[in-house]
Coordinates of C-alpha atoms and ligand atoms in Angstrom, one line a residue:
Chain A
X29 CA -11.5 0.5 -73.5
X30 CA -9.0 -1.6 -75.8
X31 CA -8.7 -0.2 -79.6
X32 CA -10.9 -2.7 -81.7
X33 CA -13.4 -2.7 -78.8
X34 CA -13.8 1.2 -78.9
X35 CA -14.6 0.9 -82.6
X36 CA -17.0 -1.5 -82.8
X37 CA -19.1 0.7 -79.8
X38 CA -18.7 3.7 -81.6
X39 CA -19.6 2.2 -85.2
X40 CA -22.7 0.6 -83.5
X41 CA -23.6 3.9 -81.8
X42 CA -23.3 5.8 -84.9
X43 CA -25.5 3.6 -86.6
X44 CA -27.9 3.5 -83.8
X45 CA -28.1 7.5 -83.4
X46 CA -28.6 8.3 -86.8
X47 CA -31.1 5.1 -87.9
X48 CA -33.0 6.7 -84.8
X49 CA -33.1 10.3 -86.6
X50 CA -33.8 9.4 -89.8
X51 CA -36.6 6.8 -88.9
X52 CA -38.0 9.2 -86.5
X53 CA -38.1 11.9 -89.0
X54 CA -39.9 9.5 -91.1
X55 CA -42.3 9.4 -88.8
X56 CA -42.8 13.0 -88.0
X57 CA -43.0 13.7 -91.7
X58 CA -45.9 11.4 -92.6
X59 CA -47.6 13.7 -89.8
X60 CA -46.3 16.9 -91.1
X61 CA -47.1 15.7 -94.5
X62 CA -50.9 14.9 -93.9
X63 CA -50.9 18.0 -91.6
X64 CA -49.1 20.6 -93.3
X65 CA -51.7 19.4 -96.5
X66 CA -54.5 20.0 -94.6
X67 CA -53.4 23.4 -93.6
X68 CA -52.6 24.2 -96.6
X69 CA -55.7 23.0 -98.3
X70 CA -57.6 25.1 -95.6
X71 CA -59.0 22.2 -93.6
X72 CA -57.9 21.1 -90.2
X73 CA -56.1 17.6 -90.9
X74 CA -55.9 14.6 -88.7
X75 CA -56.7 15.4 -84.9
X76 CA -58.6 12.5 -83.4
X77 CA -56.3 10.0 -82.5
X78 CA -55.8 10.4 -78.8
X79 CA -53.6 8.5 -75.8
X80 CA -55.9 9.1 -72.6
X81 CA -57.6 12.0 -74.2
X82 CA -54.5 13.7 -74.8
X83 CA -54.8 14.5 -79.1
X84 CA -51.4 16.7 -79.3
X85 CA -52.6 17.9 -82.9
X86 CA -53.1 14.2 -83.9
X87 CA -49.2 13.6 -83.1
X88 CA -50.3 9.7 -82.4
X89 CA -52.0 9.5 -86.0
X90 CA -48.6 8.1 -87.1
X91 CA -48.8 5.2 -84.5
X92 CA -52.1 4.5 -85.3
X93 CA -51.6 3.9 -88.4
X94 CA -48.4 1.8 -87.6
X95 CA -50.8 -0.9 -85.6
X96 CA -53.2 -0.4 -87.8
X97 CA -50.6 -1.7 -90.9
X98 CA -49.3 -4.3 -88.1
X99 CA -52.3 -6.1 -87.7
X100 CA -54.3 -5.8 -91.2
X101 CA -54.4 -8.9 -93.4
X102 CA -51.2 -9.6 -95.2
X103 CA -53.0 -10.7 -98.4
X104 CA -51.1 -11.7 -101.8
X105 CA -52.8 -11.8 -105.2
X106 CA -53.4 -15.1 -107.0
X107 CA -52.2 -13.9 -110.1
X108 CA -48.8 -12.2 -108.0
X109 CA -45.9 -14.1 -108.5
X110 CA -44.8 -15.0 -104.7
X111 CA -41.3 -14.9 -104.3
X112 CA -40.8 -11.3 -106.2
X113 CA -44.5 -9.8 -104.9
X114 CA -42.6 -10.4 -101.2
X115 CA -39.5 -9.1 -102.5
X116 CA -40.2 -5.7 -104.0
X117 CA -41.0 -3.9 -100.4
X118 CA -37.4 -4.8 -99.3
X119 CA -35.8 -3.6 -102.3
X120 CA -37.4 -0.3 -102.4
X121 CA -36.8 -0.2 -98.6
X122 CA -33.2 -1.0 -98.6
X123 CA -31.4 1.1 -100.8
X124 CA -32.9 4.1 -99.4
X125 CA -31.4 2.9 -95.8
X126 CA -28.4 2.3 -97.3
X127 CA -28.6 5.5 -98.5
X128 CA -27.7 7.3 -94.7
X129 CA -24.5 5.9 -94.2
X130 CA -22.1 8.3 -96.3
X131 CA -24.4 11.4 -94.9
X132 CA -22.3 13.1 -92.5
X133 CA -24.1 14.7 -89.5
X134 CA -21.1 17.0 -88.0
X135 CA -17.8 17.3 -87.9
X136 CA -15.4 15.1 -86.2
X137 CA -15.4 15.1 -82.4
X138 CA -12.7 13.6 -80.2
X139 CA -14.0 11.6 -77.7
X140 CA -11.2 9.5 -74.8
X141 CA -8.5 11.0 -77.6
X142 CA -9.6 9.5 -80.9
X143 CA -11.0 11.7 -83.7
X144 CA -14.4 10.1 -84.9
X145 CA -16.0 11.0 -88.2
X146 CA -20.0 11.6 -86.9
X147 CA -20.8 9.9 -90.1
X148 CA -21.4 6.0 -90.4
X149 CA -19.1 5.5 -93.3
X150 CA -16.9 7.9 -94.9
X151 CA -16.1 6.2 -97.9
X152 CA -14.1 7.5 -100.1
X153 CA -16.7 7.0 -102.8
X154 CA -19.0 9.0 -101.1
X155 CA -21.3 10.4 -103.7
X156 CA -21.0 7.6 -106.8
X157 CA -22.1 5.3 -103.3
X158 CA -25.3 7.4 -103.3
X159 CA -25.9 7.4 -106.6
X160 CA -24.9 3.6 -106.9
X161 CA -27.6 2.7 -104.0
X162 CA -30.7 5.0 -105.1
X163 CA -30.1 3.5 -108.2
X164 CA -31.4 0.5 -107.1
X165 CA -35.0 1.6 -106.3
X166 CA -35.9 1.5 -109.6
X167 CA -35.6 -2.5 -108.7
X168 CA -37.9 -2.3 -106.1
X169 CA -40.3 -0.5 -108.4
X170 CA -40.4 -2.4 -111.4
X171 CA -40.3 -5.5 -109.3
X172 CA -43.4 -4.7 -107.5
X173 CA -44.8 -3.6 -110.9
X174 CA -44.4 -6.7 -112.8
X175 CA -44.7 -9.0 -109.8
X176 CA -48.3 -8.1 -108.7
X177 CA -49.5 -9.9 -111.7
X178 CA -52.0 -6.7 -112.8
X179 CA -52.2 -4.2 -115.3
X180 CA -52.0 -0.7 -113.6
X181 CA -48.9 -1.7 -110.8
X182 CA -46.9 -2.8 -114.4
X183 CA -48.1 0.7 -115.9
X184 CA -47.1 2.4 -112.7
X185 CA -43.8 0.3 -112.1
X186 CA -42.8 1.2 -116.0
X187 CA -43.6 4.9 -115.7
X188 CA -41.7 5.2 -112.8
X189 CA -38.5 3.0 -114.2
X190 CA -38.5 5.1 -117.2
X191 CA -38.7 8.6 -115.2
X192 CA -36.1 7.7 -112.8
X193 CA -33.7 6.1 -115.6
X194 CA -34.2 9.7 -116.9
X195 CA -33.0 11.4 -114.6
X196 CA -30.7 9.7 -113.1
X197 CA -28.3 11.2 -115.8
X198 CA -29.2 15.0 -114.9
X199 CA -28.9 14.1 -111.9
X200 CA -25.6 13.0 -111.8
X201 CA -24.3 15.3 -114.3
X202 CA -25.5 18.1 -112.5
X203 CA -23.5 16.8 -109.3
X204 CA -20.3 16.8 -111.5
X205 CA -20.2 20.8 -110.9
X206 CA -19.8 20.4 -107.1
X207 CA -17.1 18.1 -107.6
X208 CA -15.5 20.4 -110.0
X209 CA -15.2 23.1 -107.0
X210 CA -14.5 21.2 -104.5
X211 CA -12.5 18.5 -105.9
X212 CA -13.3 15.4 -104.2
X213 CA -16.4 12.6 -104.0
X214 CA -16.0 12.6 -100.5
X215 CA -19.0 13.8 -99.0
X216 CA -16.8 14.8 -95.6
X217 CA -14.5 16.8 -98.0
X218 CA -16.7 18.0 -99.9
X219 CA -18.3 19.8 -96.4
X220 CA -15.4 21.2 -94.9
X221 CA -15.0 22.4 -98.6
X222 CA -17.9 24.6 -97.8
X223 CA -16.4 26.0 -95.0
X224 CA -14.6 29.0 -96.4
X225 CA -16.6 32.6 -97.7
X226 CA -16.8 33.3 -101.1
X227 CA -15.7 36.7 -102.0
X228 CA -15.3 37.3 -98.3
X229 CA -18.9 37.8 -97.5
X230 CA -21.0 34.6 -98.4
X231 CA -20.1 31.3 -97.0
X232 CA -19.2 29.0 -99.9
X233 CA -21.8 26.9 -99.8
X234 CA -22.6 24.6 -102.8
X235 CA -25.8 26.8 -103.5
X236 CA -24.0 29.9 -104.2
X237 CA -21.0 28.1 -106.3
X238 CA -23.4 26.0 -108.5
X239 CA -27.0 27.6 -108.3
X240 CA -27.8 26.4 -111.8
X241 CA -26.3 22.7 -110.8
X242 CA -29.0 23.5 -107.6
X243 CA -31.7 24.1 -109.3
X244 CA -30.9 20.6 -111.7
X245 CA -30.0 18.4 -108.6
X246 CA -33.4 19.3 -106.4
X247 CA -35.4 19.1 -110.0
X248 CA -34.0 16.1 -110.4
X249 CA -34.2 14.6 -107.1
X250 CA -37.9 15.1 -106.9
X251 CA -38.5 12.9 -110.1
X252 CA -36.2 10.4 -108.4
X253 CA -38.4 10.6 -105.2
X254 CA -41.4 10.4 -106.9
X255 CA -42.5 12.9 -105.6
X256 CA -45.2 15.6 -106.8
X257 CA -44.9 17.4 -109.3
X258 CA -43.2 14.2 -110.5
X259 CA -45.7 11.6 -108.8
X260 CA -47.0 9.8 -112.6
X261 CA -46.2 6.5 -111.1
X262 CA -48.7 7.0 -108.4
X263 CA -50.9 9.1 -110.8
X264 CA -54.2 8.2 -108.6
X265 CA -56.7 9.0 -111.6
X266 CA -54.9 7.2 -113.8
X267 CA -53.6 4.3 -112.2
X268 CA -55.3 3.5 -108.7
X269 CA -52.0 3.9 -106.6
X270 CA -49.5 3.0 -109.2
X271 CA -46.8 0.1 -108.8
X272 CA -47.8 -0.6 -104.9
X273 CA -52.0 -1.0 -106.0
X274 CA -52.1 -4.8 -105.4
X275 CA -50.0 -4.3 -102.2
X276 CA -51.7 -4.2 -98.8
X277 CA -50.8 -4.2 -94.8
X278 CA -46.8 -4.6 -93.8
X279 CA -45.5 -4.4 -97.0
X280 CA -47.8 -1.4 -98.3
X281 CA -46.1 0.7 -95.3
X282 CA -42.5 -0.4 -96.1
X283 CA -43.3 1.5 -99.4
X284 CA -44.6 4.2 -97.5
X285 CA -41.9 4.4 -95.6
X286 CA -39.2 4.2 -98.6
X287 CA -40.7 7.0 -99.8
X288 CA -40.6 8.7 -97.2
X289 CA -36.8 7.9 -95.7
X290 CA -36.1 9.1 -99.6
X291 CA -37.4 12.6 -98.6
X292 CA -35.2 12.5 -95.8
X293 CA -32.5 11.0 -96.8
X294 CA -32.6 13.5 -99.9
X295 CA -33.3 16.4 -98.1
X296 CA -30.0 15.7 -96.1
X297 CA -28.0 15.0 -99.3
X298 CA -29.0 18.4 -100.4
X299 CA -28.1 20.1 -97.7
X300 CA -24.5 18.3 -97.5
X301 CA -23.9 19.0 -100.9
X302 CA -25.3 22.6 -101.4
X303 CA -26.0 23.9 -98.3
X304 CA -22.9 23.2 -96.0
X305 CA -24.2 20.1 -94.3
X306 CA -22.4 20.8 -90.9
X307 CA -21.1 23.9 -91.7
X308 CA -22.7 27.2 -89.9
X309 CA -22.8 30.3 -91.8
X310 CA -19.3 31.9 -90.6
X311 CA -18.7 29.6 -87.5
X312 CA -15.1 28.6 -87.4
X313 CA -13.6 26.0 -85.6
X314 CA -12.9 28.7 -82.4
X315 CA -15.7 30.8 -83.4
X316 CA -17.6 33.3 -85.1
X317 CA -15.4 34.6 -87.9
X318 CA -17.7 37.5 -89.2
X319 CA -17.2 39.3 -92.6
X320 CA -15.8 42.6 -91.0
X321 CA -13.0 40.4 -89.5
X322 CA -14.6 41.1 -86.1
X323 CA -14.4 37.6 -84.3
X324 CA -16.8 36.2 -81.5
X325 CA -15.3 33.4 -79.3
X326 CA -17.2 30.8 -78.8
X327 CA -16.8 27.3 -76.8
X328 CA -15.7 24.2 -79.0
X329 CA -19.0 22.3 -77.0
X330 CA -21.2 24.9 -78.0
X331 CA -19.3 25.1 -81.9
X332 CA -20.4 21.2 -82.3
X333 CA -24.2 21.7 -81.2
X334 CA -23.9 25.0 -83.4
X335 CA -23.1 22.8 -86.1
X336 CA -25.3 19.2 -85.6
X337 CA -28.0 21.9 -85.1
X338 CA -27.3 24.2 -88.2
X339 CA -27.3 20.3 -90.4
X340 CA -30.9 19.1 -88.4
X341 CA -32.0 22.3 -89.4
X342 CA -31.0 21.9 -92.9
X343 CA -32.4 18.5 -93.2
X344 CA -35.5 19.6 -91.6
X345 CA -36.0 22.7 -93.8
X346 CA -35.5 20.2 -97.2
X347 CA -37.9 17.4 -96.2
X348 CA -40.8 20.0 -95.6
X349 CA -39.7 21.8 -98.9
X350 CA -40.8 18.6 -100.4
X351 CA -44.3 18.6 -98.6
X352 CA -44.5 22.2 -99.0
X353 CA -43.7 21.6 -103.1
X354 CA -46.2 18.8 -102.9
X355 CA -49.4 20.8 -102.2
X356 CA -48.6 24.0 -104.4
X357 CA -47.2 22.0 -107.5
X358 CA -49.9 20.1 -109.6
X359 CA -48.6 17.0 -111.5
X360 CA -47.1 17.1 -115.1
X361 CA -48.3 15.3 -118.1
X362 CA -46.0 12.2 -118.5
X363 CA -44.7 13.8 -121.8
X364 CA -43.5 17.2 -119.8
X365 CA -42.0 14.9 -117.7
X366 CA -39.8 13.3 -120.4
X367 CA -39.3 16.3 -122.2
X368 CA -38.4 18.2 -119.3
X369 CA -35.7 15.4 -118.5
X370 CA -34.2 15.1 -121.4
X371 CA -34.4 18.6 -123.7
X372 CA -33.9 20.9 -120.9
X373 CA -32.3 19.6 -117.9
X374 CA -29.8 17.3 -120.0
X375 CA -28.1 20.0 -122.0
X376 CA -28.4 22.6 -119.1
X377 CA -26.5 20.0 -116.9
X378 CA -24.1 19.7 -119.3
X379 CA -24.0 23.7 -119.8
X380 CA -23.1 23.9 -116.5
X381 CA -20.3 21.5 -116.2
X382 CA -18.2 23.3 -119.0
X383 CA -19.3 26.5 -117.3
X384 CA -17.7 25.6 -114.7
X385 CA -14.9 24.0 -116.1
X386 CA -14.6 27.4 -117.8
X387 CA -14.3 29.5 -114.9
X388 CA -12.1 27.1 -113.5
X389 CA -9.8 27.1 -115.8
X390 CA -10.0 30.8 -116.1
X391 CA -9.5 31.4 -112.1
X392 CA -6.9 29.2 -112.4
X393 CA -4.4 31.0 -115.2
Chain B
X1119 CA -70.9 36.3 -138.8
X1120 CA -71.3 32.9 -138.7
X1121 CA -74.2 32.1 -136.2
X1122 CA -73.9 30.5 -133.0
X1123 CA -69.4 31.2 -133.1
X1124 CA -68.6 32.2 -129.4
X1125 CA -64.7 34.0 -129.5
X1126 CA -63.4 32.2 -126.4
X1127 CA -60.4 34.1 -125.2
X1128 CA -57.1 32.3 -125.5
X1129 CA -55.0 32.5 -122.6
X1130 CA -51.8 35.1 -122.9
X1131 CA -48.2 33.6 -124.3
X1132 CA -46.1 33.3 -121.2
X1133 CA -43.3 35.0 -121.2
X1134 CA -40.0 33.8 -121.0
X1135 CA -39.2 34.3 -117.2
X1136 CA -42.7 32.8 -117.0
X1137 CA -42.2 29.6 -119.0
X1138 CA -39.4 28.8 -117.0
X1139 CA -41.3 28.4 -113.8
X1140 CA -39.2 29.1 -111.4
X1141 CA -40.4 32.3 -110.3
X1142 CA -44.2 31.2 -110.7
X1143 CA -43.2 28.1 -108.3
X1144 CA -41.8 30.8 -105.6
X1145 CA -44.2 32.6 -105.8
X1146 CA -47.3 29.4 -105.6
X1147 CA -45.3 28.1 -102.8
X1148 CA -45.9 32.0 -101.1
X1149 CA -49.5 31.3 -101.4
X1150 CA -49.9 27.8 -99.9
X1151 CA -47.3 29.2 -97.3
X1152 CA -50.1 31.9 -96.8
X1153 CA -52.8 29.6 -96.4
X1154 CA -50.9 27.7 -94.1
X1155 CA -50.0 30.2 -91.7
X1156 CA -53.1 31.5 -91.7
X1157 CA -54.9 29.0 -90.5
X1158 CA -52.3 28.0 -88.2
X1159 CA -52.6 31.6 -86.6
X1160 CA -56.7 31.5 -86.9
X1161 CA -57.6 28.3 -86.3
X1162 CA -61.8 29.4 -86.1
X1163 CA -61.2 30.5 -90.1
X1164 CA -60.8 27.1 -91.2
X1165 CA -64.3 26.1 -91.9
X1166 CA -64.4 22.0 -91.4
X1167 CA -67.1 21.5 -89.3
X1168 CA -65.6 19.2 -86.5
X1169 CA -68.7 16.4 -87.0
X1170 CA -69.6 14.7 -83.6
X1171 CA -69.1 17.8 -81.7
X1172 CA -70.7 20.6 -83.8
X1173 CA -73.2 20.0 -86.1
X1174 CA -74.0 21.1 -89.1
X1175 CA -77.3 23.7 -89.6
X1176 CA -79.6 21.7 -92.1
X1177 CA -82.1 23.7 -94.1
X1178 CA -85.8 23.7 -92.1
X1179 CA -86.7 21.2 -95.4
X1180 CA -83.9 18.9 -95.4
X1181 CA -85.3 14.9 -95.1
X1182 CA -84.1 13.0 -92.1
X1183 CA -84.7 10.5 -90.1
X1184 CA -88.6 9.8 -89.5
X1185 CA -90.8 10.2 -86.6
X1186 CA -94.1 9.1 -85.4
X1187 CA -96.3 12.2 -84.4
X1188 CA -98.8 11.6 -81.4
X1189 CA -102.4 12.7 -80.7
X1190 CA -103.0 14.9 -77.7
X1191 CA -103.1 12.0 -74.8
X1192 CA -100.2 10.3 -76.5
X1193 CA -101.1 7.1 -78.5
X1194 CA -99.5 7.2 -81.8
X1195 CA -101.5 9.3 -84.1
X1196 CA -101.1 6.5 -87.2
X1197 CA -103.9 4.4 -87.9
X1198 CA -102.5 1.3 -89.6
X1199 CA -103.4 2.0 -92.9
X1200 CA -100.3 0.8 -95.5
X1201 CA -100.6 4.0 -97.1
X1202 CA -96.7 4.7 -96.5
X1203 CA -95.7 1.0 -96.6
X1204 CA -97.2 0.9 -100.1
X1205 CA -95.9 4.0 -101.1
X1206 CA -92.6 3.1 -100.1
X1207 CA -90.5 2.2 -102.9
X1208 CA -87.6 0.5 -100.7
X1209 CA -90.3 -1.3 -99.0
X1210 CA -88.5 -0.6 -96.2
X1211 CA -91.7 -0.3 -93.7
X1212 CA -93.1 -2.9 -91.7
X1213 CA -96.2 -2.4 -90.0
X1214 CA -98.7 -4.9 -88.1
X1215 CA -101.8 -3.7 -87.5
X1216 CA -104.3 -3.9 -84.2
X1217 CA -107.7 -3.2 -83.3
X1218 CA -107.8 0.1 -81.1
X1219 CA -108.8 0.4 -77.6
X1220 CA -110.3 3.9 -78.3
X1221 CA -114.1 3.3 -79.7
X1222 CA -113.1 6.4 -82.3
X1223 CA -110.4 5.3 -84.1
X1224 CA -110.6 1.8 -85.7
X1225 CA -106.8 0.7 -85.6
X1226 CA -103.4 1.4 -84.3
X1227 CA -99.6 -0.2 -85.0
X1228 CA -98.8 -2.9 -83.0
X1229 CA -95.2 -3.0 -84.6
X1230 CA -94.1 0.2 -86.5
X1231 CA -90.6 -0.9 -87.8
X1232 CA -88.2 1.6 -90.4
X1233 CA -85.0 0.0 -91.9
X1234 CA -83.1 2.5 -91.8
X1235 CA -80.6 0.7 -93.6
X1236 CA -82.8 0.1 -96.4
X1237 CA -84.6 3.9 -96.4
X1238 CA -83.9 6.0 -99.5
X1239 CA -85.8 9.1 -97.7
X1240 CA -87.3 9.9 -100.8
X1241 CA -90.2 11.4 -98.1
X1242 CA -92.6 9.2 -100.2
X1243 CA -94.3 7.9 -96.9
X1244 CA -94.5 11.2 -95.9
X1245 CA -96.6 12.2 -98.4
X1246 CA -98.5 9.3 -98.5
X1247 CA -99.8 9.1 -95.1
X1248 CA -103.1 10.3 -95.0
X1249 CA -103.3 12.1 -90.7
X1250 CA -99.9 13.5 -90.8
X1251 CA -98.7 10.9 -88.9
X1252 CA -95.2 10.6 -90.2
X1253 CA -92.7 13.3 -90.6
X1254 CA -89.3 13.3 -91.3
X1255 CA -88.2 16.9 -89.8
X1256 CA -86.1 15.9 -87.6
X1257 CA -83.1 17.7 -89.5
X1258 CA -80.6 14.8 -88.6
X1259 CA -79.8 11.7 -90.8
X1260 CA -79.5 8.2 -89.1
X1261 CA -76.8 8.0 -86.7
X1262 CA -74.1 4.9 -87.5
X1263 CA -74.3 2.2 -85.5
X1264 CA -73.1 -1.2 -85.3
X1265 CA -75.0 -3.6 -85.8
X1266 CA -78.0 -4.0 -88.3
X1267 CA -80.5 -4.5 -86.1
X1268 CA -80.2 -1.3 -84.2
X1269 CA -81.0 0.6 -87.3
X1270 CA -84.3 -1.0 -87.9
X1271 CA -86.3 1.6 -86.1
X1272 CA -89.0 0.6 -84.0
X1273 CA -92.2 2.2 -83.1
X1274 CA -90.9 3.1 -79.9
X1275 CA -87.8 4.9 -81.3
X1276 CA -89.8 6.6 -83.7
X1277 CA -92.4 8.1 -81.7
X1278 CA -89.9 9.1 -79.2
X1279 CA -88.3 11.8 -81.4
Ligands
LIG2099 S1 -88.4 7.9 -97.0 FE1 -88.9 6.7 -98.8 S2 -87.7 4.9 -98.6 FE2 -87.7 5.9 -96.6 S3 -89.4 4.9 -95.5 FE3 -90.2 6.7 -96.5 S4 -91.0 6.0 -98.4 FE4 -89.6 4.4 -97.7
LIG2100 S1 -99.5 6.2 -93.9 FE1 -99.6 7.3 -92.0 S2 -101.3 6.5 -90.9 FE2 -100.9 5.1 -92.7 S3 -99.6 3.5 -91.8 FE3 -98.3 5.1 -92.6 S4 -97.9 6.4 -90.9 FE4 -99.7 5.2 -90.3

C-alpha cells in the first residue's frame, strides 16, 4: 500500500477500533450499573428482557432500552427555546467523544514496517486537550438548563455549571504534579514515563509518585462526571432529574450516554495517568524484568496483548469504581460540595505541587 | 428537672482520620462489595419475590378480588337484593335482577357485573350482603389486563372462582 494511503486506513481503523470499545463499554456499563446496584442494594436487578427466551442476566436490557429511546415521542416543550433545546444533547455528547482521541490504548506496534501510535491522536497537547474538551460540557449543561424554558433544568444546569467550574481548577492543578515527574503533556510520554520501578521494587506508576495528586484528580473527576457522591445537578428529590427534566426520547439517551462515555473515558484517563495506562507491572519490552533482577522471556506478540490487556483492565477496573462509589456514597449537601472544592482540595492541590516541586528540586542537587 | 426534657445523645466528634473520609469510604465500599458478592454467590438469599412466577403468601384475611359463592346444586347463591350495590361506595356494582325459576327463592342476578377498575375493596359489599353470597378470599388482587372491558367482572367470572 502507497504512504498516504496506509495512513488514512490506519487513522480510520484506529478510530473505528477504539469508538467500538468505548461505545461498547457504554453499553455494558449502563447494564453493570443497573445490575451491580441491584446487587448491591440486595435485590436481583433487571432480568426479563429476553431474545428467544434466552435472558443472559438481562444482558439485552440495554438494547431494549435503546429501541425503546428510538421509537418514543421526540417531544419539545412550548416554552423550550428550539434551536438550543436541540442543541444541548450534542454538546454534552461531543466533547466527551472528543475526549478518546489522546487516550492511548498500547504501545506502538509496527505493522508492514511503520511504527503506529495505538492511539488516535498523539498530540502533543495531550492533557491541556482533555482538559480543553471536558471543559466544554459545562456548555451542554447549562445550555440544556436554560433552554428547556423551566425552573428545575435552570436550577439543575446552574448547580452543575457552578460545581464543575469548581473543580475544574483542582482538577487541573492536581494534574500539574504528574507533569512535574514526568515532564511532558504528552499523554504517550507520560506512559512510557511510567514504565520504570521506583526504588527498584514498585513500578513507577503515577499512583505511587503522586498519591495525594490521586486522591485530588479522582475526587475531582467525579464532581466533573457528575457523578454520586457529587450528583446535585440530578438531585432527584430536589429537582425531578435536574438539567435533562424537560428532555425526553433520542435526546434524553444522548445525555445518558454522555454521562456515561464520561465514566469511561475518565476511568481510562485515570488509568493513563496514574496507573501506567499500557504499562504492566514489570513487563519490559523483551519481558518480565522482576525486582530480583531474575528475567522471564517473553514473546513481543504476547508483550502487546500483556499490555492492551493490563490498560482494558485498568479501564474496566475505574468505570466500575464509579458504579461501585455510586451505591456506597450518599450525596453531599450542595454547600459540602463547594466547600469541599474550594477550602480543601484547592490548597491541598496546590500543597502538592510545591511538594513536589520540593522533592524535585531536592533529588535533583 | 425540668418536666417532659428527653437527653437525646449526640453523636461522637469524629476523629481526624475519620473526618477525612477516606478510610470510612474504603471501608463502605467493603460493605456494598459484601453485599454484592453475596448475593452473586447465593442467589436464593436475595429476597425479591420474582412476581409472575412465584407468588407472594397473602395473610388468610387479605381482600382480593370477589367471588360469587354457590348453593349446593350450583345456581348463584345471591338473591338480587342491592344490599352490596348500595353499600358500595365506588358504586362499582351492577346488578339486574330476575325472577327465579326455583319456587323458594324469589330472585336471582341476571347480570352480576364488578368494575374492577373502579373497586376500592374496602370489603363493604362483603359485609353488606345479607346470605354470604359474596366473598373476597380469594387472596389474589385483579390481574392487569388490557383493555377496560375485561376488568369489568361478570357474573360468570365471579362465580367461577
Ligand atoms: S370492595 Fe368496596 S368498592 Fe369494591 S365492590 Fe365491594 S363495596 Fe364496592
Ligand atoms: S348483597 Fe349479597 S345477595 Fe344481595 S345482591 Fe349483593 S351479593 Fe347478592
Amino acid at each position: 500500500m502507497t504512504g498516504p494511503l496506509f495512513d488514512i486506513a490506519v487513522a480510520v481503523a484506529r478510530i473505528a477500533v477504539f469508538f467500538a470499545f468505548c461505545f461498547g463499554l457504554v453499553v455494558v456499563m449502563t447494564w453493570v450499573e443497573r445490575k451491580g446496584a441491584a446487587y448491591i442494594q440486595d435485590r436481583r436487578g433487571p432480568n426479563r428482557a429476553d431474545i428467544f427466551g434466552i435472558r443472559a442476566w438481562g444482558l439485552f436490557h440495554p438494547l431494549a432500552d435503546a429501541l425503546k429511546f428510538l421509537f418514543k415521542e421526540d417531544f419539545i416543550p412550548d416554552n423550550a427555546h428550539r434551536l438550543f433545546y436541540q442543541m444541548a444533547p450534542m454538546f454534552s455528547l461531543a466533547p466527551a467523544i472528543l475526549g478518546i482521541a489522546v487516550i492511548p490504548f498500547g504501545p506502538d506496534v509496527t505493522v508492514m514496517g511503520r511504527r503506529i501510535a495505538l492511539q488516535i491522536a498523539d498530540l502533543n497537547v495531550g492533557i491541556l486537550y482533555l482538559f480543553a474538551v471536558s471543559g466544554m460540557t459545562v456548555y451542554g449543561v447549562v445550555l440544556a438548563g436554560w433552554a428547556s424554558g423551566s425552573k428545575y433544568p435552570l436550577l439543575g444546569g446552574l448547580r452543575s455549571s457552578a460545581q464543575m467550574l469548581s473543580y475544574e481548577v483542582s482538577m487541573g492543578l492536581s494534574l500539574i504534579g504528574i507533569f512535574m515527574v514526568f515532564e511532558s503533556v504528552r499523554m504517550s510520554q507520560i506512559v512510557t514515563g511510567q514504565g520504570g520501578l521506583l526504588f527498584g521494587v514498585l513500578p513507577k506508576w503515577g499512583v505511587f509518585v503522586q498519591p495525594l495528586g490521586f486522591i485530588l484528580f479522582l475526587v475531582a473527576q467525579y464532581a466533573e462526571a457528575n457523578r454520586t457522591p457529587f450528583d446535585l445537578p440530578e438531585g432527584e428529590s430536589e429537582l425531578v432529574a435536574g438539567y435533562h427534566t424537560e428532555y425526553a426520547s433520542f435526546k434524553f439517551s444522548m445525555f445518558m450516554m454522555a454521562e456515561y462515555l464520561h465514566m469511561v473515558v475518565g476511568a481510562a484517563v485515570v488509568a493513563t495517568l496514574f496507573f501506567g495506562g499500557w504499562q504492566f507491572p514489570y513487563l519490559g519490552d523483551a519481558g518480565f524484568l522482576l525486582p530480583g533482577g531474575s528475567t522471564v522471556a517473553v514473546p513481543p506478540a504476547l508483550v502487546l496483548l500483556l499490555r492492551i490487556g493490563a490498560f482494558v483492565s485498568k479501564v474496566l477496573f475505574f468505570a466500575w469504581l464509579y458504579v461501585w462509589i455510586r451505591w456506597t456514597i450518599p450525596r453531599l449537601r450542595y454547600d459540602q460540595v463547594m466547600r469541599l472544592g474550594w477550602k480543601v482540595m484547592l490548597p491541598l492541590s496546590l500543597l502538592n505541587i510545591f511538594a513536589t516541586g520540593l522533592i524535585l528540586l531536592l533529588l535533583n542537587k | 428537672m425540668t418536666i417532659g426534657v428527653i437527653k437525646v445523645a449526640r453523636p461522637r466528634k469524629m476523629s481526624f482520620p475519620e473526618s477525612l473520609y477516606l478510610v470510612e469510604i474504603v471501608k463502605g465500599l467493603g460493605v456494598t462489595m459484601g453485599h454484592m458478592l453475596s448475593n452473586i454467590v447465593r442467589q436464593e438469599g436475595i429476597k425479591t419475590i420474582e412476581y409472575p412466577e412465584v407468588r407472594r403468601e397473602m395473610p388468610p384475611r387479605f381482600r382480593g378480588r370477589h367471588r360469587l359463592m354457590k348453593r349446593e346444586d350450583g345456581t348463584p347463591r345471591c338473591v338480587a337484593c342491592y344490599c352490596c350495590a348500595t353499600a358500595c361506595p365506588a358504586k362499582c356494582i351492577t346488578i339486574v335482577a330476575g325472577e327465579s325459576p326455583d319456587p323458594g327463592v324469589e330472585k336471582y342476578p341476571v347480570r352480576f357485573d364488578i368494575d374492577m377498575l373502579r373497586c376500592v375493596f374496602c370489603g363493604m359489599c362483603v359485609e353488606a350482603c345479607p346470605c354470604d353470597a359474596i366473598r373476597m378470599d380469594t387472596g389474589w388482587f385483579t390481574p392487569p389486563d388490557d383493555t377496560r372491558e375485561k376488568l369489568i367482572f361478570t357474573i360468570d367470572t365471579l362465580l367461577e372462582k
